[in-house]
């Protein structure tokens, strides 16, 4: 997750036409504390925990899936270990999954090149419709 934070501007076009939603099995208050401690600019999907993030217009969404529903729905849940794998889905403007990286290799620099290419393929080019 640190690489997302550190490469946000480049990978996600400073948030233009891109929304990053990180989903975790952790409880919302645990995620909020972790993000605050590690200086992650995330906006939490939980209204009660999002106030501090909204005030600073943080560009990310972070959602708690403590029941594992989303992970199970998208095939990320690993029942053997009771956790979700770090899968990554790029969803196009049409709402369809355009690219899947399962698992996402967060320590591999090549994975970020692949991710950047996938995002570039589904986002409007700068100046087009802005």
CSV table of C-alpha atoms in Angstrom, one decimal:
chain,number,residue,atom,x,y,z
A,1,UNK,CA,0.0,0.0,0.0
A,2,UNK,CA,2.9,2.4,0.5
A,3,UNK,CA,3.8,2.2,-3.2
A,4,UNK,CA,0.2,3.3,-4.0
A,5,UNK,CA,0.6,6.3,-1.7
A,6,UNK,CA,4.1,7.1,-3.0
A,7,UNK,CA,3.2,6.8,-6.7
A,8,UNK,CA,-0.4,8.2,-6.5
A,9,UNK,CA,0.2,11.2,-8.7
A,10,UNK,CA,1.8,9.3,-11.5
A,11,UNK,CA,-0.2,6.1,-11.4
A,12,UNK,CA,-3.6,7.6,-10.8
A,13,UNK,CA,-3.2,10.9,-12.7
A,14,UNK,CA,-3.5,12.9,-9.5
A,15,UNK,CA,-7.0,11.5,-9.2
A,16,UNK,CA,-8.3,12.9,-12.5
A,17,UNK,CA,-10.9,10.4,-13.8
A,18,UNK,CA,-9.6,7.8,-11.4
A,19,UNK,CA,-10.9,6.6,-8.0
A,20,UNK,CA,-8.9,4.2,-5.9
A,21,UNK,CA,-10.9,2.1,-3.5
A,22,UNK,CA,-8.9,-0.1,-1.1
A,23,UNK,CA,-10.9,-2.8,0.6
A,24,UNK,CA,-9.8,-4.7,3.6
A,25,UNK,CA,-11.2,-7.3,6.0
A,26,UNK,CA,-10.0,-5.1,8.9
A,27,UNK,CA,-12.5,-3.1,10.9
A,28,UNK,CA,-13.0,0.5,9.9
A,29,UNK,CA,-11.5,2.0,13.1
A,30,UNK,CA,-8.4,-0.3,12.7
A,31,UNK,CA,-8.0,0.9,9.1
A,32,UNK,CA,-8.4,4.5,10.1
A,33,UNK,CA,-5.7,4.2,12.8
A,34,UNK,CA,-3.3,2.4,10.4
A,35,UNK,CA,-3.9,5.0,7.6
A,36,UNK,CA,-3.3,7.9,10.0
A,37,UNK,CA,-0.1,6.4,11.5
A,38,UNK,CA,1.3,5.6,8.0
A,39,UNK,CA,0.2,9.0,6.6
A,40,UNK,CA,-2.1,7.5,4.0
A,41,UNK,CA,-4.4,10.0,2.3
A,42,UNK,CA,-7.4,7.8,2.4
A,43,UNK,CA,-11.1,8.7,2.6
A,44,UNK,CA,-13.0,6.0,4.5
A,45,UNK,CA,-16.3,4.6,3.3
A,46,UNK,CA,-17.6,4.8,6.9
A,47,UNK,CA,-19.3,8.2,7.5
A,48,UNK,CA,-18.3,8.3,11.1
A,49,UNK,CA,-14.6,7.7,10.4
A,50,UNK,CA,-14.4,9.8,7.3
A,51,UNK,CA,-14.9,13.2,8.8
A,52,UNK,CA,-11.2,13.7,9.5
A,53,UNK,CA,-10.3,12.6,6.0
A,54,UNK,CA,-13.0,14.6,4.2
A,55,UNK,CA,-11.7,17.8,5.8
A,56,UNK,CA,-8.4,17.4,4.0
A,57,UNK,CA,-10.0,16.2,0.7
A,58,UNK,CA,-8.1,12.9,0.6
A,59,UNK,CA,-8.1,11.3,-2.8
A,60,UNK,CA,-8.6,7.6,-1.8
A,61,UNK,CA,-11.5,5.6,-0.6
A,62,UNK,CA,-10.9,2.9,1.9
A,63,UNK,CA,-13.6,0.4,2.8
A,64,UNK,CA,-13.9,-2.1,5.5
A,65,UNK,CA,-15.2,-5.5,4.4
A,66,UNK,CA,-15.0,-7.1,7.8
A,67,UNK,CA,-17.6,-9.7,6.9
A,68,UNK,CA,-15.7,-10.7,3.8
A,69,UNK,CA,-18.6,-10.3,1.4
A,70,UNK,CA,-16.7,-8.3,-1.3
A,71,UNK,CA,-13.7,-10.5,-1.1
A,72,UNK,CA,-15.8,-13.6,-1.6
A,73,UNK,CA,-17.8,-12.1,-4.4
A,74,UNK,CA,-14.7,-11.2,-6.4
A,75,UNK,CA,-12.7,-14.3,-5.6
A,76,UNK,CA,-10.1,-12.7,-3.4
A,77,UNK,CA,-11.1,-14.5,-0.2
A,78,UNK,CA,-8.7,-17.2,1.0
A,79,UNK,CA,-10.6,-19.4,3.4
A,80,UNK,CA,-7.6,-21.4,4.5
A,81,UNK,CA,-6.0,-18.3,6.1
A,82,UNK,CA,-9.2,-16.3,6.7
A,83,UNK,CA,-8.0,-13.3,4.7
A,84,UNK,CA,-8.3,-11.8,1.3
A,85,UNK,CA,-5.5,-12.0,-1.3
A,86,UNK,CA,-4.2,-8.7,-2.6
A,87,UNK,CA,-6.1,-8.7,-5.9
A,88,UNK,CA,-6.4,-5.6,-8.0
A,89,UNK,CA,-9.3,-4.7,-10.4
A,90,UNK,CA,-9.3,-1.8,-12.8
A,91,UNK,CA,-12.8,-0.8,-13.5
A,92,UNK,CA,-13.5,1.2,-16.6
A,93,UNK,CA,-15.9,4.2,-16.9
A,94,UNK,CA,-18.5,1.8,-18.1
A,95,UNK,CA,-18.5,0.0,-14.7
A,96,UNK,CA,-17.0,-3.2,-16.2
A,97,UNK,CA,-13.8,-4.8,-14.9
A,98,UNK,CA,-11.2,-4.0,-17.6
A,99,UNK,CA,-8.1,-5.5,-16.0
A,100,UNK,CA,-7.4,-8.0,-13.2
A,101,UNK,CA,-4.1,-8.5,-11.3
A,102,UNK,CA,-4.6,-11.6,-9.1
A,103,UNK,CA,-2.7,-11.5,-7.0
A,104,UNK,CA,-1.3,-8.0,-7.2
A,105,UNK,CA,2.5,-8.2,-6.7
A,106,UNK,CA,2.9,-5.0,-4.6
A,107,UNK,CA,6.7,-5.4,-4.2
A,108,UNK,CA,7.3,-6.0,-8.0
A,109,UNK,CA,8.0,-2.7,-9.9
A,110,UNK,CA,6.8,-4.4,-13.1
A,111,UNK,CA,3.4,-4.7,-11.5
A,112,UNK,CA,3.1,-0.9,-11.2
A,113,UNK,CA,4.0,-0.6,-14.9
A,114,UNK,CA,1.3,-3.1,-15.8
A,115,UNK,CA,-1.2,-1.2,-13.5
A,116,UNK,CA,-0.3,2.2,-15.1
A,117,UNK,CA,-0.9,0.8,-18.5
A,118,UNK,CA,-4.2,-0.7,-17.5
A,119,UNK,CA,-5.3,2.7,-16.0
A,120,UNK,CA,-4.1,4.6,-19.1
A,121,UNK,CA,-6.2,2.3,-21.3
A,122,UNK,CA,-9.5,3.1,-19.5
A,123,UNK,CA,-9.0,6.8,-18.6
A,124,UNK,CA,-9.7,9.7,-20.9
A,125,UNK,CA,-6.6,11.4,-22.1
A,126,UNK,CA,-5.7,14.8,-20.5
A,127,UNK,CA,-7.7,17.5,-22.3
A,128,UNK,CA,-10.3,15.1,-23.7
A,129,UNK,CA,-13.6,16.1,-22.1
A,130,UNK,CA,-12.0,17.8,-19.1
